[in-house]
Each structure stands twice: as structure tokens, then as C-alpha cells.
Short mmCIF file of C-alpha atoms and ligand atoms in Angstrom, two decimals:
data_model
loop_
_atom_site.label_atom_id
_atom_site.label_comp_id
_atom_site.label_asym_id
_atom_site.label_seq_id
_atom_site.Cartn_x
_atom_site.Cartn_y
_atom_site.Cartn_z
CA MET A 1 34.68 118.04 228.26
CA GLU A 2 37.90 116.57 226.89
CA TYR A 3 38.13 113.37 224.88
CA PHE A 4 41.07 111.17 224.00
CA ASP A 5 39.73 109.94 220.67
CA PRO A 6 37.36 111.68 218.25
CA ALA A 7 35.42 108.39 217.91
CA GLU A 8 34.17 108.87 221.47
CA THR A 9 31.78 111.62 220.38
CA TRP A 10 30.66 110.24 217.04
CA SER A 11 26.92 110.51 216.50
CA ARG A 12 24.77 107.36 216.52
CA ASP A 13 24.62 107.54 212.71
CA ALA A 14 28.38 107.74 212.42
CA LEU A 15 28.78 104.82 214.83
CA LEU A 16 26.25 102.68 212.96
CA HIS A 17 27.89 103.47 209.66
CA ALA A 18 31.34 102.54 210.98
CA GLN A 19 29.90 99.34 212.45
CA SER A 20 28.43 98.32 209.12
CA VAL A 21 31.62 98.93 207.17
CA ARG A 22 33.75 97.23 209.82
CA LEU A 23 31.45 94.25 210.23
CA ARG A 24 31.75 93.46 206.52
CA ALA A 25 35.52 93.76 206.67
CA THR A 26 35.54 91.55 209.78
CA LEU A 27 33.50 88.93 208.00
CA ASP A 28 35.97 88.84 205.10
CA ARG A 29 38.84 88.47 207.53
CA ALA A 30 37.09 85.85 209.65
CA LEU A 31 36.58 83.68 206.57
CA ARG A 32 40.34 83.29 206.36
CA SER A 33 40.40 81.33 209.64
CA PRO A 34 39.87 77.55 209.48
CA PHE A 35 37.13 77.81 212.12
CA TYR A 36 34.95 80.40 210.36
CA SER A 37 35.57 79.04 206.90
CA ARG A 38 33.87 75.88 208.18
CA ARG A 39 31.24 77.60 210.33
CA LEU A 40 30.14 80.01 207.62
CA LYS A 41 30.31 77.51 204.75
CA GLY A 42 27.49 78.07 202.31
CA MET A 43 26.75 81.55 203.56
CA ASP A 44 26.90 84.40 201.07
CA PRO A 45 28.75 87.31 202.73
CA ALA A 46 26.59 89.68 200.64
CA GLU A 47 23.68 88.75 202.93
CA ILE A 48 25.31 90.94 205.53
CA ALA A 49 24.78 94.43 204.15
CA GLY A 50 25.41 96.12 207.48
CA ALA A 51 25.29 95.96 211.25
CA GLU A 52 21.51 95.55 211.19
CA ASP A 53 21.98 92.09 209.64
CA ILE A 54 24.19 90.80 212.42
CA ALA A 55 21.55 88.37 213.71
CA LYS A 56 21.89 86.41 210.46
CA LEU A 57 25.32 85.30 211.64
CA PRO A 58 25.69 82.26 213.90
CA PHE A 59 26.82 82.61 217.51
CA THR A 60 30.31 81.64 218.63
CA THR A 61 30.55 80.03 222.07
CA LYS A 62 33.35 79.48 224.54
CA ASP A 63 33.23 75.79 223.63
CA ASP A 64 33.84 76.74 219.99
CA VAL A 65 36.89 78.75 220.97
CA ARG A 66 38.13 75.88 223.14
CA ALA A 67 37.62 73.36 220.35
CA ALA A 68 39.54 75.66 218.00
CA TYR A 69 42.56 75.60 220.33
CA PRO A 70 45.34 76.12 219.44
CA TRP A 71 45.24 77.61 215.92
CA ASP A 72 41.88 77.23 214.21
CA MET A 73 40.72 80.77 214.93
CA ALA A 74 43.81 82.45 213.46
CA ALA A 75 42.83 84.66 210.52
CA VAL A 76 46.39 85.67 209.62
CA PRO A 77 49.64 83.72 209.17
CA LEU A 78 51.84 83.16 212.21
CA GLU A 79 54.41 85.74 211.15
CA GLU A 80 51.83 88.50 211.59
CA LEU A 81 51.00 87.55 215.18
CA VAL A 82 52.90 89.16 218.03
CA ARG A 83 50.94 88.32 221.20
CA LEU A 84 49.10 85.38 222.71
CA HIS A 85 46.89 85.39 225.79
CA VAL A 86 45.38 82.23 227.20
CA SER A 87 42.52 82.23 229.65
CA SER A 88 41.71 78.97 231.36
CA GLY A 89 38.73 79.95 233.47
CA THR A 90 37.54 77.43 236.02
CA THR A 91 37.42 74.30 233.89
CA GLY A 92 41.05 74.51 232.83
CA VAL A 93 40.48 73.95 229.10
CA PRO A 94 42.43 76.73 227.44
CA VAL A 95 41.02 79.55 225.36
CA ALA A 96 43.72 81.10 223.19
CA VAL A 97 43.50 84.62 221.75
CA TYR A 98 46.13 85.94 219.34
CA HIS A 99 46.87 89.50 218.32
CA THR A 100 48.72 91.19 215.47
CA ARG A 101 50.82 94.29 216.06
CA ASP A 102 47.85 96.44 214.95
CA ASP A 103 45.61 94.60 217.39
CA VAL A 104 47.92 95.34 220.29
CA GLU A 105 48.00 99.00 219.20
CA THR A 106 44.23 99.41 218.92
CA TRP A 107 43.73 97.62 222.22
CA ALA A 108 46.17 100.00 223.90
CA SER A 109 44.36 102.99 222.36
CA LEU A 110 40.98 101.77 223.56
CA MET A 111 42.40 101.30 227.03
CA ALA A 112 44.06 104.74 227.01
CA ARG A 113 40.69 106.21 226.04
CA CYS A 114 39.08 104.61 229.11
CA MET A 115 41.75 105.95 231.42
CA TYR A 116 41.61 109.45 229.99
CA MET A 117 37.82 109.38 230.32
CA VAL A 118 38.06 109.05 234.12
CA GLY A 119 40.58 111.84 234.47
CA ILE A 120 43.99 110.16 234.20
CA ARG A 121 46.56 112.29 232.35
CA LYS A 122 50.09 111.70 231.14
CA ASN A 123 51.68 113.49 234.06
CA ASP A 124 50.01 111.03 236.45
CA VAL A 125 51.92 108.07 237.84
CA PHE A 126 50.00 104.83 237.39
CA GLN A 127 50.47 101.63 239.39
CA ASN A 128 49.09 98.43 237.90
CA ILE A 129 48.33 96.18 240.88
CA ALA A 130 47.27 93.21 238.74
CA GLY A 131 48.72 89.87 237.78
CA TYR A 132 51.07 90.07 234.82
CA GLY A 133 51.35 87.10 232.53
CA LEU A 134 48.46 85.47 230.73
CA PHE A 135 45.86 87.55 232.61
CA THR A 136 44.95 90.42 230.28
CA GLY A 137 44.53 92.91 233.14
CA GLY A 138 48.33 93.01 233.42
CA LEU A 139 49.70 93.80 229.97
CA GLY A 140 46.39 95.17 228.63
CA ILE A 141 46.13 97.93 231.20
CA HIS A 142 49.90 98.44 231.16
CA TYR A 143 50.01 99.18 227.43
CA GLY A 144 47.03 101.52 227.78
CA ALA A 145 48.71 103.51 230.53
CA GLU A 146 51.95 103.80 228.53
CA ARG A 147 49.99 104.74 225.41
CA LEU A 148 48.44 107.57 227.42
CA GLY A 149 51.92 108.55 228.48
CA CYS A 150 51.75 107.77 232.20
CA LEU A 151 54.78 106.66 234.10
CA THR A 152 53.58 103.09 234.58
CA ILE A 153 54.61 100.78 237.42
CA PRO A 154 54.07 97.05 236.68
CA ALA A 155 53.62 96.26 240.37
CA GLY A 156 51.78 92.96 239.97
CA THR A 157 49.90 91.51 242.93
CA GLY A 158 51.04 90.61 246.42
CA ASN A 159 53.63 92.15 248.71
CA THR A 160 51.15 94.70 249.99
CA ARG A 161 53.76 96.58 251.96
CA ARG A 162 55.90 97.21 248.91
CA GLN A 163 52.79 98.27 247.00
CA LEU A 164 52.09 100.89 249.66
CA LYS A 165 55.65 102.11 249.69
CA LEU A 166 55.59 102.59 245.92
CA LEU A 167 52.25 104.38 246.10
CA ARG A 168 53.67 106.87 248.54
CA ASP A 169 57.21 107.27 247.22
CA MET A 170 56.17 107.68 243.58
CA ARG A 171 53.13 109.81 244.37
CA VAL A 172 50.90 107.43 242.45
CA ALA A 173 47.70 109.14 241.23
CA ALA A 174 45.86 106.15 239.81
CA ILE A 175 45.84 102.40 240.27
CA HIS A 176 44.25 99.36 238.69
CA ILE A 177 43.22 96.65 241.14
CA ILE A 178 40.78 93.74 241.39
CA PRO A 179 37.92 94.57 243.81
CA SER A 180 38.65 91.71 246.24
CA TYR A 181 42.29 92.78 246.53
CA ALA A 182 41.26 96.44 246.92
CA LEU A 183 39.14 95.46 249.92
CA TYR A 184 42.06 93.59 251.41
CA LEU A 185 44.38 96.54 250.90
CA GLY A 186 41.76 98.83 252.44
CA ALA A 187 41.36 96.58 255.49
CA MET A 188 45.10 96.59 255.97
CA LEU A 189 45.24 100.40 255.89
CA MET A 190 42.48 100.50 258.48
CA ASP A 191 44.27 97.98 260.73
CA GLU A 192 47.41 100.06 260.65
CA GLY A 193 45.56 103.28 261.30
CA VAL A 194 46.59 104.82 257.97
CA ASP A 195 44.23 107.56 256.83
CA PRO A 196 43.55 106.72 253.18
CA ARG A 197 43.23 110.42 252.45
CA SER A 198 46.90 110.76 253.29
CA LEU A 199 47.75 108.63 250.23
CA PRO A 200 48.26 110.36 246.89
CA VAL A 201 45.93 108.01 244.95
CA ARG A 202 42.81 109.68 243.47
CA ILE A 203 41.51 107.10 241.04
CA ALA A 204 41.12 103.30 241.10
CA LEU A 205 40.13 101.24 238.08
CA ILE A 206 38.37 98.16 239.39
CA GLY A 207 37.18 95.21 237.37
CA ALA A 208 37.84 91.66 236.20
CA GLU A 209 35.33 90.19 238.63
CA PRO A 210 31.68 90.78 239.48
CA HIS A 211 31.04 93.23 242.30
CA THR A 212 28.11 95.25 243.58
CA GLU A 213 27.65 98.99 243.93
CA GLU A 214 28.08 98.54 247.70
CA ILE A 215 31.53 97.05 247.16
CA ARG A 216 32.49 99.99 244.94
CA GLN A 217 31.44 102.41 247.66
CA ARG A 218 33.42 100.51 250.27
CA ILE A 219 36.51 100.60 248.08
CA GLU A 220 36.08 104.33 247.53
CA TYR A 221 35.79 104.87 251.26
CA LEU A 222 38.59 102.54 252.33
CA LEU A 223 41.11 103.77 249.77
CA GLY A 224 39.96 107.39 249.56
CA VAL A 225 39.52 107.21 245.77
CA LYS A 226 36.93 107.42 243.03
CA ALA A 227 36.55 103.88 241.69
CA TYR A 228 35.53 103.20 238.08
CA ASN A 229 34.21 99.92 236.77
CA SER A 230 36.33 98.31 234.05
CA TYR A 231 34.81 95.45 232.06
CA GLY A 232 36.42 93.16 229.57
CA LEU A 233 37.17 89.56 228.74
CA SER A 234 40.14 87.87 227.12
CA GLU A 235 38.11 86.83 224.09
CA MET A 236 37.44 90.54 223.35
CA ASN A 237 41.13 91.44 224.10
CA GLY A 238 40.65 91.97 227.82
CA PRO A 239 40.04 95.30 229.57
CA GLY A 240 38.92 98.25 227.43
CA VAL A 241 35.64 96.77 226.18
CA ALA A 242 33.25 98.78 228.37
CA PHE A 243 34.13 101.35 230.99
CA GLU A 244 32.45 103.80 233.31
CA CYS A 245 32.77 107.52 232.67
CA LEU A 246 32.84 110.23 235.35
CA ALA A 247 29.06 109.90 235.74
CA GLN A 248 29.59 106.41 237.28
CA ASN A 249 26.26 105.37 235.87
CA GLY A 250 26.77 102.39 233.58
CA LEU A 251 29.66 101.43 231.34
CA HIS A 252 30.05 102.78 227.79
CA VAL A 253 30.66 99.92 225.36
CA TRP A 254 33.06 101.13 222.66
CA GLU A 255 30.78 100.67 219.71
CA ASP A 256 33.33 101.74 217.12
CA ALA A 257 35.34 98.62 218.10
CA TYR A 258 32.59 96.16 219.04
CA ILE A 259 28.97 95.36 218.32
CA ALA A 260 27.13 94.52 221.54
CA GLU A 261 23.84 92.65 221.63
CA ILE A 262 21.84 91.38 224.60
CA VAL A 263 19.99 88.11 224.09
CA ASP A 264 17.89 85.70 226.06
CA PRO A 265 20.43 83.09 227.26
CA GLU A 266 17.96 80.26 226.58
CA SER A 267 16.53 81.16 223.19
CA GLY A 268 19.35 83.34 221.84
CA ARG A 269 16.78 85.91 220.68
CA PRO A 270 17.27 89.61 221.44
CA VAL A 271 15.60 90.71 224.66
CA ALA A 272 13.22 93.68 224.74
CA GLU A 273 14.94 97.08 225.05
CA GLY A 274 16.32 97.52 228.56
CA GLU A 275 15.73 93.91 229.67
CA THR A 276 18.47 91.85 231.26
CA GLY A 277 20.09 89.09 229.22
CA GLU A 278 23.39 87.68 228.03
CA LEU A 279 25.86 90.06 226.46
CA VAL A 280 26.98 88.98 222.96
CA MET A 281 29.98 90.70 221.42
CA THR A 282 31.49 90.96 217.94
CA THR A 283 34.95 92.36 217.28
CA LEU A 284 35.05 95.02 214.56
CA ILE A 285 38.72 95.89 214.37
CA ARG A 286 40.69 92.83 215.42
CA ARG A 287 42.71 91.15 212.70
CA GLY A 288 44.49 88.21 214.29
CA MET A 289 41.34 86.61 215.62
CA PRO A 290 37.98 88.08 214.65
CA LEU A 291 35.10 86.76 216.75
CA LEU A 292 31.49 86.94 215.60
CA ARG A 293 28.59 87.09 218.04
CA TYR A 294 30.55 85.70 220.96
CA ARG A 295 28.38 84.54 223.88
CA THR A 296 30.06 86.13 226.90
CA ARG A 297 27.85 84.34 229.51
CA ASP A 298 27.76 87.70 231.34
CA LEU A 299 24.35 89.11 232.27
CA THR A 300 23.56 92.80 231.90
CA ARG A 301 21.15 95.22 230.22
CA PHE A 302 21.38 98.36 228.14
CA LEU A 303 20.69 101.50 230.15
CA PRO A 304 18.23 103.95 228.62
CA GLY A 305 18.87 107.58 227.74
CA ALA A 306 21.92 109.58 226.69
CA CYS A 307 24.83 110.13 229.05
CA ALA A 308 25.68 113.63 230.19
CA CYS A 309 29.33 113.08 229.25
CA GLY A 310 28.54 113.55 225.56
CA ARG A 311 29.47 110.05 224.43
CA ARG A 312 26.84 108.28 222.36
CA HIS A 313 28.27 104.77 222.84
CA ARG A 314 25.52 102.85 224.61
CA ARG A 315 25.93 102.02 228.29
CA ILE A 316 25.50 98.64 229.92
CA ASP A 317 24.67 98.11 233.56
CA ARG A 318 27.38 96.65 235.81
CA ILE A 319 27.57 92.89 235.25
CA LEU A 320 24.64 91.44 237.18
CA GLY A 321 25.94 87.87 237.20
CA ARG A 322 27.16 85.13 234.91
CA VAL A 323 24.94 82.55 233.28
CA ASP A 324 27.29 79.87 234.71
CA ASP A 325 27.30 81.32 238.23
CA MET A 326 23.69 80.62 238.81
CA PHE A 327 22.98 77.76 241.18
CA ILE A 328 19.72 76.10 242.03
CA ILE A 329 18.74 75.28 245.60
CA LYS A 330 15.32 73.91 246.44
CA GLY A 331 14.12 74.90 243.00
CA CYS A 332 15.15 78.55 243.34
CA ASN A 333 17.57 80.09 240.84
CA ILE A 334 20.15 82.10 242.75
CA TYR A 335 23.03 84.36 241.70
CA PRO A 336 25.89 85.01 244.16
CA LEU A 337 25.63 88.78 243.59
CA GLN A 338 22.09 88.79 245.03
CA ILE A 339 23.62 87.52 248.25
CA GLU A 340 26.58 89.91 248.14
CA HIS A 341 24.22 92.83 247.69
CA ILE A 342 22.50 92.04 250.99
CA LEU A 343 25.63 91.12 252.94
CA MET A 344 27.27 94.42 252.03
CA SER A 345 24.30 96.43 253.20
CA PHE A 346 25.27 95.45 256.78
CA PRO A 347 27.99 97.76 258.12
CA GLU A 348 29.19 94.96 260.43
CA VAL A 349 30.14 92.73 257.48
CA GLY A 350 33.74 92.74 256.22
CA GLY A 351 34.86 92.40 252.62
CA THR A 352 35.02 88.61 252.24
CA TYR A 353 32.43 85.87 252.26
CA LEU A 354 32.09 82.34 250.98
CA ILE A 355 28.90 80.68 249.84
CA ILE A 356 28.96 76.93 250.46
CA LEU A 357 26.39 74.63 248.90
CA GLU A 358 26.08 71.45 250.91
CA GLN A 359 23.76 68.63 251.81
CA ALA A 360 22.25 67.94 255.20
CA ASP A 361 19.73 65.11 255.71
CA ASN A 362 19.56 64.66 251.94
CA MET A 363 18.48 68.25 251.48
CA ASP A 364 20.48 70.94 249.73
CA GLN A 365 21.31 73.92 251.85
CA ILE A 366 23.29 77.12 251.65
CA ARG A 367 25.84 77.98 254.27
CA ILE A 368 27.41 81.42 254.10
CA GLN A 369 30.60 82.19 255.92
CA VAL A 370 30.70 85.92 256.52
CA GLU A 371 33.69 87.84 257.79
CA ILE A 372 32.82 90.37 260.45
CA ARG A 373 34.75 93.60 260.85
CA GLU A 374 37.25 93.79 263.68
CA GLU A 375 35.37 96.42 265.66
CA TYR A 376 32.17 94.36 265.69
CA PHE A 377 33.70 90.98 266.37
CA ILE A 378 34.21 91.85 270.01
CA GLU A 379 30.46 92.42 270.46
CA ASP A 380 28.72 90.12 272.92
CA MET A 381 27.22 86.83 271.83
CA ARG A 382 23.65 88.10 271.88
CA ALA A 383 24.40 90.96 269.51
CA LEU A 384 26.19 88.59 267.11
CA GLN A 385 23.32 86.11 267.18
CA GLY A 386 20.90 88.93 266.46
CA LEU A 387 23.01 89.96 263.49
CA GLN A 388 23.14 86.38 262.25
CA ARG A 389 19.35 86.16 262.33
CA LYS A 390 18.89 89.52 260.61
CA ILE A 391 21.25 88.57 257.78
CA ALA A 392 19.55 85.19 257.32
CA ALA A 393 16.10 86.80 257.21
CA ARG A 394 17.09 89.47 254.68
CA ILE A 395 18.69 86.87 252.42
CA ARG A 396 15.65 84.60 252.67
CA ASP A 397 13.44 87.50 251.56
CA GLU A 398 15.61 87.92 248.47
CA ILE A 399 16.34 84.33 247.40
CA LEU A 400 13.43 82.50 249.09
CA VAL A 401 15.73 80.00 250.78
CA THR A 402 16.91 80.40 254.38
CA PRO A 403 20.70 80.20 254.55
CA LYS A 404 22.83 79.11 257.51
CA ILE A 405 25.02 82.04 258.45
CA ASP A 406 28.42 81.53 260.10
CA LEU A 407 29.98 84.75 261.33
CA VAL A 408 33.74 84.32 261.19
CA GLU A 409 36.71 86.32 262.37
CA PRO A 410 38.23 89.04 260.22
CA LYS A 411 40.84 87.68 257.73
CA SER A 412 39.95 84.05 258.42
CA LEU A 413 38.61 83.23 254.96
CA PRO A 414 41.02 82.32 252.16
CA ARG A 415 41.94 85.28 249.97
CA ALA A 416 42.92 84.99 246.34
CA GLU A 417 45.31 87.45 244.73
CA GLY A 418 43.55 86.94 241.43
CA LYS A 419 39.83 86.67 240.93
CA ALA A 420 37.98 85.66 244.09
CA ARG A 421 36.10 82.38 244.29
CA ARG A 422 32.78 83.06 246.01
CA VAL A 423 30.93 79.77 245.74
CA GLU A 424 32.04 76.29 246.78
CA ASP A 425 29.76 73.42 245.81
CA ARG A 426 30.22 70.56 248.29
CA ARG A 427 27.09 68.67 247.30
CA LEU A 428 27.51 65.04 246.37
CA ILE A 429 26.94 64.54 242.71
CA LEU A 430 25.33 61.14 242.30
CA LYS A 431 26.32 59.43 239.10
P1 AMP B 501 39.00 86.61 231.76
O1 AMP B 501 38.88 86.68 230.29
O2 AMP B 501 39.47 85.27 232.24
O3 AMP B 501 39.83 87.73 232.32
O4 AMP B 501 37.54 86.77 232.39
C1 AMP B 501 36.59 87.64 231.87
C2 AMP B 501 35.35 87.60 232.74
O5 AMP B 501 35.57 88.30 233.97
C3 AMP B 501 34.17 88.29 232.12
O6 AMP B 501 33.50 87.48 231.19
C4 AMP B 501 33.32 88.61 233.35
O7 AMP B 501 32.60 87.47 233.77
C5 AMP B 501 34.37 88.92 234.40
N1 AMP B 501 34.55 90.39 234.48
C6 AMP B 501 35.47 91.13 233.90
N2 AMP B 501 35.32 92.43 234.22
C7 AMP B 501 34.24 92.52 235.02
C8 AMP B 501 33.55 93.60 235.67
N3 AMP B 501 33.95 94.86 235.59
N4 AMP B 501 32.45 93.28 236.39
C9 AMP B 501 32.03 92.00 236.49
N5 AMP B 501 32.63 90.95 235.91
C10 AMP B 501 33.73 91.20 235.17
ZN1 ZN B 502 29.16 108.88 229.97
#
């Protein structure tokens, strides 16, 4: 087994020791920011002897980071900062994250480590099919690929034909792409009768939005690649936080750079080992903007056991949903991924769907528009109605509410080039 960075194979003891030393240094640095000097007022930093004391620190939430906009989280003077990313999410209130030159370097190294882990080498050509600009999946992945030494193509999104031409002409071995766009690209190849195995691409890094194992398998099939799950968030730099290894069984969180905890989203207390909860992350290396116990709102769990790849950094399960994604219909708590999981188990279903929450006769209901694959759409009415009923029944078994299913033509649902929007809430909010 080959590793990019010796830290990948540190023992648990070595990792815990590094975490303790780095947490204390992070605390000292954080206290230089206006935000943490207020938040931690009255706290004696000596109370934090090591990583095991982390729960003595308060949480930091997205609202905290928003309220600190633009400068209150900066732990170094402006002249030391070289990069700013802003993530607006769905509400539009900005979250700003600033990086020093060292921060950009360590981020690139973490990213290069992820890419090397899944078999990308410096003689591979890499095409980054992701939005450049404020989205961290552009520059973050780009710097990682260059750090590894790959010839790196900043292709951006859109213009699918030019993307394909570049893939072929440059003999691209690996790409980075958002799952929803990967499905679109795959559908286009199929429409045009292109055998994906005739393309040079071996590896796809997919991430930035929640997706199920079924979607991964579809992407692997449609593009003729191995697809690896890439997890990150702007507040923790962006990509390079947790990443799948060749085993494709959970994502290693880089514990020399972050402390990960999983807590009950309601109480904030740690969940029992292996239980699902909200991921909470602390930066250990970042200088420009240290973040302590950041509530990611992402739901996952630690996977048990050691990984065959030799890395001792703990693995998390693929993101199982977001605390904010949950919606309640007729008293049932529902996550969109539960629905996706079932939809994708039907071979007739295409890559796109839209969950609409609406009201009919003063009752909430779920309507799901489901794209059907070209070859099935020509089926007779009776077959389609049967499919509709089967999908509705399987979803009702899972979420306990019967949805209305609309089967729609291939490519008729809106497609985003960035992160896909899967749920539209059309219910009247009575004030
Ligand atoms: P942003 O900082 O705006 O790029 O968004 C980060 C968020 O995207 C995370 O908090 C997750 O909710 C989501 N995300 C990123 N990567 C993944 C992934 N591999 N699987 C599921 N969700 C992801
Ligand atoms: Zn592994």
C-alpha cells in the first residue's frame, strides 16, 4: 500500500497526541479572533489539557459564523490572509471563511492525499468539472490536483460537449463532478450511444451533495468509472475533510487535521458509539479562521472496526441527511434520501426527481415527480400505472405516508449545474 503523507498511517495514539497538542494551539489562536475572545471569555485555556476535554468547549453554529460576518472570526491580521470563500447556502446570508497562505497549502495537501488514496498519480490528467469561484469544490480540488502534480484542467460546469471533447483529447484519467451532473453526463452518453468504457476516465470523485449508494453505482455504470465519495464543507475549508479509500466503505476523516464528534442534534450530547447523529468538527491546523466544535447539520455515524487500507483515521458513513432537510408530513419525520433510496432501486427510474410538499383539502401531501428512463417511457399505460403504484407502495412502507407519484418524461425536470434542489415546499405558511 502506498501513502501520500506519513500522517495517514499514524497509530491511534499518535493521532490522539497530535490532536491534543494541536487543539491547545488552536485554542490559543482562536482567542485572537474577536468572536472567540467574546465567546470564551472567562474560560481558562488550561482547562483543556487535551483532545479528551473538547466537550468543555462551547459549540459554534452556522448562525454564529453568519453573525460574525464579515471579519469577527479572523484570528490573524488582514495582511496574512490570502483567500476568501463565501458560502451562501439556501438562505442567502453569507458565511465567510478566510485562509492564510499556510492554510491554502495544508488544504491542498489534504486534498492531494485524498486523490492519491484512490489511485490518482501525477502522470494522470485530471479534469475538474465543478463550479469555480466561491464554491470550494473548484479551487479546493484544483489546488489538490496540482499539489499532487497532475495536469489539471479547470473545466468548470456546463458545455457538456466540450467537456467530453477534453476528456477524450487529453486522455483524462480522473474527474471531479457533482453527482447530479454526473448522472446528466451519463444520460447524455447513453442517448448518443457512446460506450462509457471507450472513454479514458477511470476515476470520478463525487461529492458536495447528498447521494445514496444506488446513485454511486449508477454513476459508476454510466460513466464506466470507480466513483469515490468526497465530503467537505466550506466552514472546514471545503473538500478534503473526509474521503473514501479504495475499500469504498465509509469515509476516513483526517483526524490529524480535524476533531470529529457525533452528537444528538437536540441535546448536543455525544451519541452512543456507532449511533447516527450530527457531525461536529473542530479545525486543528487552520490559522486564519479556527473553528471550535462547529455544528455541521450533517447526519452520519462512525463506522466500527479498522479499515483494511491501513489508515487508522476513523471512518464516517456517507452523509445520511441534513438536520435542516428533514420535513414533517402528517406527523412523520422524513428525509429526502429515504425517498431517493427507494426511487433508485427501480431500474425504470432516471436520475432526477423532485419532491413537492403541497396542500390539498387542507391536508399536507407529498407529490414526487419522477423521471422515467427513455426506454421505459414508451411502455403502455397499464405498465406505467403499475409502476406508479409499486413506487408509491414502497415509499409508503418506508416513510408511512402515501405519496402521489407523477411519472414524467426523461429530461423534463429542471437540472442545476451546481447542487441539486430536491425538495420544493409549496405549502401555505399561515402567519
Ligand atoms: P458548501 O459549504 O456550501 O459547499 O456545502 C457543504 C455541505 O454540502 C455539507 O455540509 C453537506 O451537507 C453537503 N455535502 C458536501 N459533500 C457531501 C457528500 N459527499 N455527501 C453528502 N453531502 C455532502
Ligand atoms: Zn480505508
